[in-house]
Coordinates of C-alpha atoms in Angstrom, one line a residue:
X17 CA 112.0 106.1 110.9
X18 CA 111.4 107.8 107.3
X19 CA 113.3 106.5 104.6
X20 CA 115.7 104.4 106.2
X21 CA 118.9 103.0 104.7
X22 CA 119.6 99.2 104.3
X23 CA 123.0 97.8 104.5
X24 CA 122.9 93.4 103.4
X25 CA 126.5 91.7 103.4
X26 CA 126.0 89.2 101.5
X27 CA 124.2 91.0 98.9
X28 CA 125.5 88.7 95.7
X29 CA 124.6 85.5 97.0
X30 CA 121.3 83.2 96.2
X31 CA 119.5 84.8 98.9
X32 CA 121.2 87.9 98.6
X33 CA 120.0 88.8 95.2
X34 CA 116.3 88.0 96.5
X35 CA 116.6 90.2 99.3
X36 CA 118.3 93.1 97.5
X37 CA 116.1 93.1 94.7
X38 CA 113.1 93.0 97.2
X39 CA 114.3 95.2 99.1
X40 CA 113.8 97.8 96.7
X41 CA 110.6 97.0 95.0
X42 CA 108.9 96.7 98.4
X43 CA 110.5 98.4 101.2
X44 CA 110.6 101.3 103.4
X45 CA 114.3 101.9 102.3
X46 CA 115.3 104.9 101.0
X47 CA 118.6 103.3 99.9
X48 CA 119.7 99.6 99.9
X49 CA 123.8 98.8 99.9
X50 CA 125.0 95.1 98.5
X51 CA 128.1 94.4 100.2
X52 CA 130.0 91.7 99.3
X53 CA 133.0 89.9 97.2
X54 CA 132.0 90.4 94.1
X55 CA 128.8 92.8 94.1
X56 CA 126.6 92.9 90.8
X57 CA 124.7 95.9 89.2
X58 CA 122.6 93.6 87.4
X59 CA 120.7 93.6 91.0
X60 CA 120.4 97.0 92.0
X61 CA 121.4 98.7 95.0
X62 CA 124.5 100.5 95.7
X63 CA 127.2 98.3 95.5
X64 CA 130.7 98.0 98.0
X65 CA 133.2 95.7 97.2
X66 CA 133.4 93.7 100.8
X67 CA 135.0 90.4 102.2
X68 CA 133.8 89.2 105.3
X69 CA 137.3 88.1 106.8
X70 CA 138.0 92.2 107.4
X71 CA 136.4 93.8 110.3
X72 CA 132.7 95.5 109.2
X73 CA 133.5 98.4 111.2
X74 CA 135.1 100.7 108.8
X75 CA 132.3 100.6 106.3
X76 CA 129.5 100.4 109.2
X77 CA 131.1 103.6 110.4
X78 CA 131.1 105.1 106.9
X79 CA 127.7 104.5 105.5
X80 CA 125.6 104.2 108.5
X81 CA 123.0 102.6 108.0
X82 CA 119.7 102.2 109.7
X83 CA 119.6 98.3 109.6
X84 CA 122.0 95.6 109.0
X85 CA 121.5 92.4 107.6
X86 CA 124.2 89.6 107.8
X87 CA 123.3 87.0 104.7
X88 CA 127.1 86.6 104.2
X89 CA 128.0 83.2 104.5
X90 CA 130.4 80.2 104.6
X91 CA 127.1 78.9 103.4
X92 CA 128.2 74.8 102.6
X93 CA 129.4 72.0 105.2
X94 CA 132.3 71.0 102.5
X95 CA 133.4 74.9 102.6
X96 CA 133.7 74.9 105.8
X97 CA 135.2 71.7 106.4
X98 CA 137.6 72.8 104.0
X99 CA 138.6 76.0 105.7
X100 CA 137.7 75.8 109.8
X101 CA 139.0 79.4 110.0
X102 CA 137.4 81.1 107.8
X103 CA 134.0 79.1 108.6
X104 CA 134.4 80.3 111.8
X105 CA 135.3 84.2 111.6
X106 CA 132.9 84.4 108.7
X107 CA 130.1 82.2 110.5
X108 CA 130.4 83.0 113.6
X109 CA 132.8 85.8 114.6
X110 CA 131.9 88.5 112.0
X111 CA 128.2 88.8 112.6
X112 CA 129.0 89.3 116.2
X113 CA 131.2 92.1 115.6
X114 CA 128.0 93.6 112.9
X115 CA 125.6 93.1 116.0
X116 CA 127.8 94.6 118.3
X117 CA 128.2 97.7 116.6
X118 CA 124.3 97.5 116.1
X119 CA 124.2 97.8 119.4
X120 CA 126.5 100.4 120.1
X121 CA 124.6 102.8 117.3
X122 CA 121.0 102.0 118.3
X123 CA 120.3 100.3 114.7
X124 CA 118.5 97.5 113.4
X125 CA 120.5 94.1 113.3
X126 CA 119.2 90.4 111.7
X127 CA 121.4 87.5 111.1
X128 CA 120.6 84.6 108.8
X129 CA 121.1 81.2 110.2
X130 CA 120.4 77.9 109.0
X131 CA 118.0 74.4 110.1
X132 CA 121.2 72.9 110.4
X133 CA 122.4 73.8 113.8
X134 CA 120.0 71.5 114.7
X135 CA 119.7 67.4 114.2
X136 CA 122.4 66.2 116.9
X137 CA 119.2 65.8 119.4
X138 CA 115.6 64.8 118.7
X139 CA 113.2 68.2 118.8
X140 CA 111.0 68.2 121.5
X141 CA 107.8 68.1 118.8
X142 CA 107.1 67.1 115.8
X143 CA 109.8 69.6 114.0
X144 CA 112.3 72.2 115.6
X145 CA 111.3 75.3 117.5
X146 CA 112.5 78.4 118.6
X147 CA 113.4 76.7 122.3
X148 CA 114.7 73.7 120.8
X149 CA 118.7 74.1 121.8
X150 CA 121.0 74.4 118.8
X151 CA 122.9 70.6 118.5
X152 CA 124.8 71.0 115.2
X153 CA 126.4 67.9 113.6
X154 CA 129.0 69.5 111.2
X155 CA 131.4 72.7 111.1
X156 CA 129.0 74.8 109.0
X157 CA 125.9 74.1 112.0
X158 CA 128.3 74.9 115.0
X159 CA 129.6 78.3 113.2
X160 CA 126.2 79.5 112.7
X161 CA 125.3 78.8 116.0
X162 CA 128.2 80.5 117.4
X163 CA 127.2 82.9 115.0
X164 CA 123.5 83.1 116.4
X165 CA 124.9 83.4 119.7
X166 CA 127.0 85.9 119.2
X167 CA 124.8 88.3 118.1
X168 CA 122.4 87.9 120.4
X169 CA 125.0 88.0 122.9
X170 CA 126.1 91.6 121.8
X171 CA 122.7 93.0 120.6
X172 CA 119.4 91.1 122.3
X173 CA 117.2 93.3 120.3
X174 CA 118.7 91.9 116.8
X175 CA 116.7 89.0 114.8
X176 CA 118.0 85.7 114.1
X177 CA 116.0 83.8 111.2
X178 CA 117.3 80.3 110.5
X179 CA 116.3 79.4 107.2
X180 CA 116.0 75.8 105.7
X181 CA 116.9 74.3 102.0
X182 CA 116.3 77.4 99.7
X183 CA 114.7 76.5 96.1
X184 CA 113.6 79.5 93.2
X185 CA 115.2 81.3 91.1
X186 CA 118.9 81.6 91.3
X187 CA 119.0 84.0 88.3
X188 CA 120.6 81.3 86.0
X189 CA 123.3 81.2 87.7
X190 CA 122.7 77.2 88.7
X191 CA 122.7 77.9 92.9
X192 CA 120.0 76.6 95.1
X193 CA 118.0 73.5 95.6
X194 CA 116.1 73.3 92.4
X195 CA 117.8 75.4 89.5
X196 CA 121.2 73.6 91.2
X197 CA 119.5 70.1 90.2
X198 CA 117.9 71.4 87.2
X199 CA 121.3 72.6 86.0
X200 CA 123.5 69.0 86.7
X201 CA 120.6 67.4 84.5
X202 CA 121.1 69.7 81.6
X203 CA 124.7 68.5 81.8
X204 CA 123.6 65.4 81.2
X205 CA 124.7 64.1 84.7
X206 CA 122.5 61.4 87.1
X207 CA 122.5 63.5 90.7
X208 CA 122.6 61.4 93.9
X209 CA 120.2 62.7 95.8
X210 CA 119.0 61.5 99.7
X211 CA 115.8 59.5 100.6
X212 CA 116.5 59.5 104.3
X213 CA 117.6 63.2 104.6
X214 CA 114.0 65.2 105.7
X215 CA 113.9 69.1 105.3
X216 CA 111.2 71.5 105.0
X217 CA 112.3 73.3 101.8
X218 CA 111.1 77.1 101.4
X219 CA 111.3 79.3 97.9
X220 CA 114.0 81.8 98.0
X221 CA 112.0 84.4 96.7
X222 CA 109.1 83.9 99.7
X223 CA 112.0 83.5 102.4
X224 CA 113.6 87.2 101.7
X225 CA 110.5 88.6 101.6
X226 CA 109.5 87.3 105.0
X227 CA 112.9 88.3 106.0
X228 CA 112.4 91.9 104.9
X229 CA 109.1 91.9 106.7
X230 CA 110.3 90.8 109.7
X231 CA 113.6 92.8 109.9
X232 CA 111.6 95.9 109.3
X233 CA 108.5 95.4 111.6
X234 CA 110.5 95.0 114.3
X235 CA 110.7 91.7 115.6
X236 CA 113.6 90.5 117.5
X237 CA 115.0 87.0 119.2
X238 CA 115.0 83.6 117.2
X239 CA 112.8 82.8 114.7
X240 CA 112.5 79.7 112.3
X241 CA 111.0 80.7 108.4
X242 CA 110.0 77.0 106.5
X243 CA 107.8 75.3 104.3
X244 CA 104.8 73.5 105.2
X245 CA 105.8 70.0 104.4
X246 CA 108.9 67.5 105.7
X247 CA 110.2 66.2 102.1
X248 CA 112.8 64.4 101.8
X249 CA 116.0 66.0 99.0
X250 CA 114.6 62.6 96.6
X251 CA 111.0 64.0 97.1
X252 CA 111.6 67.5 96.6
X253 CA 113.9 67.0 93.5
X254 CA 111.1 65.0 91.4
X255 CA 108.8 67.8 92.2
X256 CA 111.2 70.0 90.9
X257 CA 111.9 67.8 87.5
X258 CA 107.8 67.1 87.4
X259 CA 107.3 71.1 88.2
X260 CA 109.3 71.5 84.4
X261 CA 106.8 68.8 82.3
X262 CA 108.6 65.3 83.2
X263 CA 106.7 62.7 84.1
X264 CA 107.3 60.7 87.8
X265 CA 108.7 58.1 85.8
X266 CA 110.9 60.3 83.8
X267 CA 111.5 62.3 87.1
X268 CA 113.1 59.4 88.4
X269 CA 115.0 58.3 85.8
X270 CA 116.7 61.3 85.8
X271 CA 118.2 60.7 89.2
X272 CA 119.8 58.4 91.5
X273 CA 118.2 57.7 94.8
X274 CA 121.0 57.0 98.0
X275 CA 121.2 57.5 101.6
X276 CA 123.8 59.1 103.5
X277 CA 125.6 55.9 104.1
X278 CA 125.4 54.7 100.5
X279 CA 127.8 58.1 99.7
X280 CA 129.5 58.2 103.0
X281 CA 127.9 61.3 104.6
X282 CA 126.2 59.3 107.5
X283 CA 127.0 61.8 110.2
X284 CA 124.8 64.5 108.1
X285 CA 121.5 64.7 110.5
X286 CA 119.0 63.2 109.3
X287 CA 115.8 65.7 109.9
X288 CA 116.2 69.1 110.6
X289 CA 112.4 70.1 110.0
X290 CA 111.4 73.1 111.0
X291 CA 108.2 75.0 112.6
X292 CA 107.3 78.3 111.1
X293 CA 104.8 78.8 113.5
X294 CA 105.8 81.6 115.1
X295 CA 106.7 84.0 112.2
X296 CA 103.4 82.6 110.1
X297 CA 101.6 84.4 113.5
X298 CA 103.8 87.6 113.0
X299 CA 103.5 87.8 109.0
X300 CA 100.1 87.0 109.1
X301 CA 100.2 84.1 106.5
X302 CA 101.3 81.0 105.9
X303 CA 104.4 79.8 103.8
X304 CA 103.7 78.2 100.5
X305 CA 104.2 74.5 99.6
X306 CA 106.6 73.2 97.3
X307 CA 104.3 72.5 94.2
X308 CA 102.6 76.2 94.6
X309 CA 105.7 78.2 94.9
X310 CA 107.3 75.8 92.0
X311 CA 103.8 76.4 89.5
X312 CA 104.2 80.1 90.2

C-alpha cells in the first residue's frame, strides 16, 4: 500500500497528540486526519471536528481511509462512573461500529485499550498476558473490554493494544502520569498518591510509536505494550519529582503517601502489571524503564 491515509479519533488527547505528531514524522502516511471534539493545528494533521457519541460512518465513508485507529476515550473510572452511557457507547459500542466498517472496506483497524480490564482475578504469571481473560473491577475496565470485544468480534484481523499508566510529555497541558503530578505541585498542592496500587508505567511518547509500528506492520489480535518494571503510583511519582532535581527526601515531602482504603477507592485492583513480551518480540526491542525515558 503506497502512501496510505491515517484516520485517529481521538487525535487531541494525551496519547493522541503523540501519535498524530508521530505519525507524520515517521510514517508511511501520505496523510494523517485528527478527529475529535476539539481538534488542534498546533499538532498537525488534518483536522475534523468529531464526537464519538455520533455514528463514525458518515465521515469513514467520506474520507476513507486506509487505517483506523480508535484512541478516543472515556479514558477515567470517575468519567465513566459519572456517565454509564456514554462510557459505554464511547468505550465500547463506537469502536465496534469503526471495526466493523473496517471490516466491511478491507482496511486496517487498531483499538486502544487499557491494563485495567484486568485485576478482578490473579494473572496466571507473574504479570498479565495476552490469554489472561479480561476481569475488570470498575465501569471504565468493563467498557473497554466490551470495547476490545467488540472489535474483534466485527473485524478479527484489527489490533487491540492495551496500554498501561502513560507518563511524557503532555504538551503543558498538565495530563498524564508525571506532568499531571508535576502540575498539582506547582500549585502548591500535597497529591495523595497509592503505595499498594502496582502498574508498569510506559512513556507516552515510546507507547505511540510502538503503536504506529505495530498498526502499520501488520499485526493483528491482542497485544499488551508496558514498561519493564511493577512500580507502585508512590514509586513512580518520586521518580518523577527526583527525575526534575529533588532530592528523595524532598521527593517525598512533596507528597502524601495512602492506600486505596485510606481514600476510599478499595475496590480499585490492586496490580494490573503487564507483560510486553509479545510486542518486544514483534518491535524488535525492548520498552524503556522509567528513569531512562524520564532522563531523556
Amino acid at each position: 500500500m503506497q502512501n496510505p491515509r491515517l484516520l485517529i479519533f481521538g487525535g487531541s488527547g494525551f496519547l493522541g497528540t503523540h501519535l498524530v505528531e508521530t505519525a507524520l514524522r515517521r510514517g508511511p502516511w501520505r496523510e494523517v486526519v485528527q478527529a475529535s471534539r476539539n481538534p488542534s493545528p498546533e499538532y498537525g494533521g488534518e483536522l475534523r471536528r468529531f464526537d464519538a457519541h455520533r455514528s463514525p460512518l458518515e465521515l469513514l465513508a467520506q474520507l476513507d481511509p486506509d487505517f483506523v485507529l480508535v484512541a478516543a476515550a472515556q479514558s477515567t473510572m470517575a468519567s465513566c462512573e459519572a456517565d454509564p452511557e456514554a462510557a459505554e457507547r464511547i468505550n465500547g459500542v463506537f469502536p465496534g461500529e469503526v471495526a466493523a466498517w473496517c471490516a466491511r472496506a478491507r482496511k486496517r483497524c487498531g483499538y486502544v485499550s487499557t491494563d485495567l480490564v484486568f485485576g478482578g482475578k490473579p494473572a496466571k504469571g507473574e504479570r498479565y498476558g495476552e490469554d489472561d481473560p479480561p476481569s475488570p473491577c470498575s465501569l471504565y475496565g468493563r467498557s473497554k473490554a466490551a470495547g476490545e470485544a467488540s472489535v474483534l468480534s466485527a473485524c478479527p484481523s484489527a489490533l487491540v493494544l492495551r496500554l498501561p499508566l502513560l507518563f511524557g510529555d503532555a504538551r503543558g497541558r498538565g495530563l498524564g502520569a508525571s506532568d499531571g503530578l508535576l502540575a498539582a505541585v506547582e500549585r502548591g498542592e500535597r497529591p495523595a498518591l497509592f503505595e499498594d496500587e502496582w502498574r508498569t508505567p510506559l512513556d507516552v511518547a515510546e507507547a505511540a510509536a510502538a503503536i504506529l509500528e505495530l498498526l502499520a506492520g501488520g499485526a493483528a489480535g491482542i497485544l499488551n505494550l508496558a514498561g519493564p518494571e511493577r512500580l507502585s503510583r508512590l514509586e513512580l511519582g518520586l521518580l518523577v519529582l527526583m527525575s526534575k532535581g529533588a532530592s528523595e527526601a524532598q521527593a517525598r515531602a512533596q507528597v502524601r503517601p495512602t492506600t486505596r482504603r485510606e481514600a476510599g477507592m478499595d475496590d480499585r485492583p490492586s496490580d494490573v502489571s503487564l507483560s510486553a513480551q509479545r510486542a518486544e518480540a514483534l518491535l524488535g526491542r525492548a520498552f524503556r524503564s522509567v528513569r531512562k525515558a524520564l532522563s531523556a
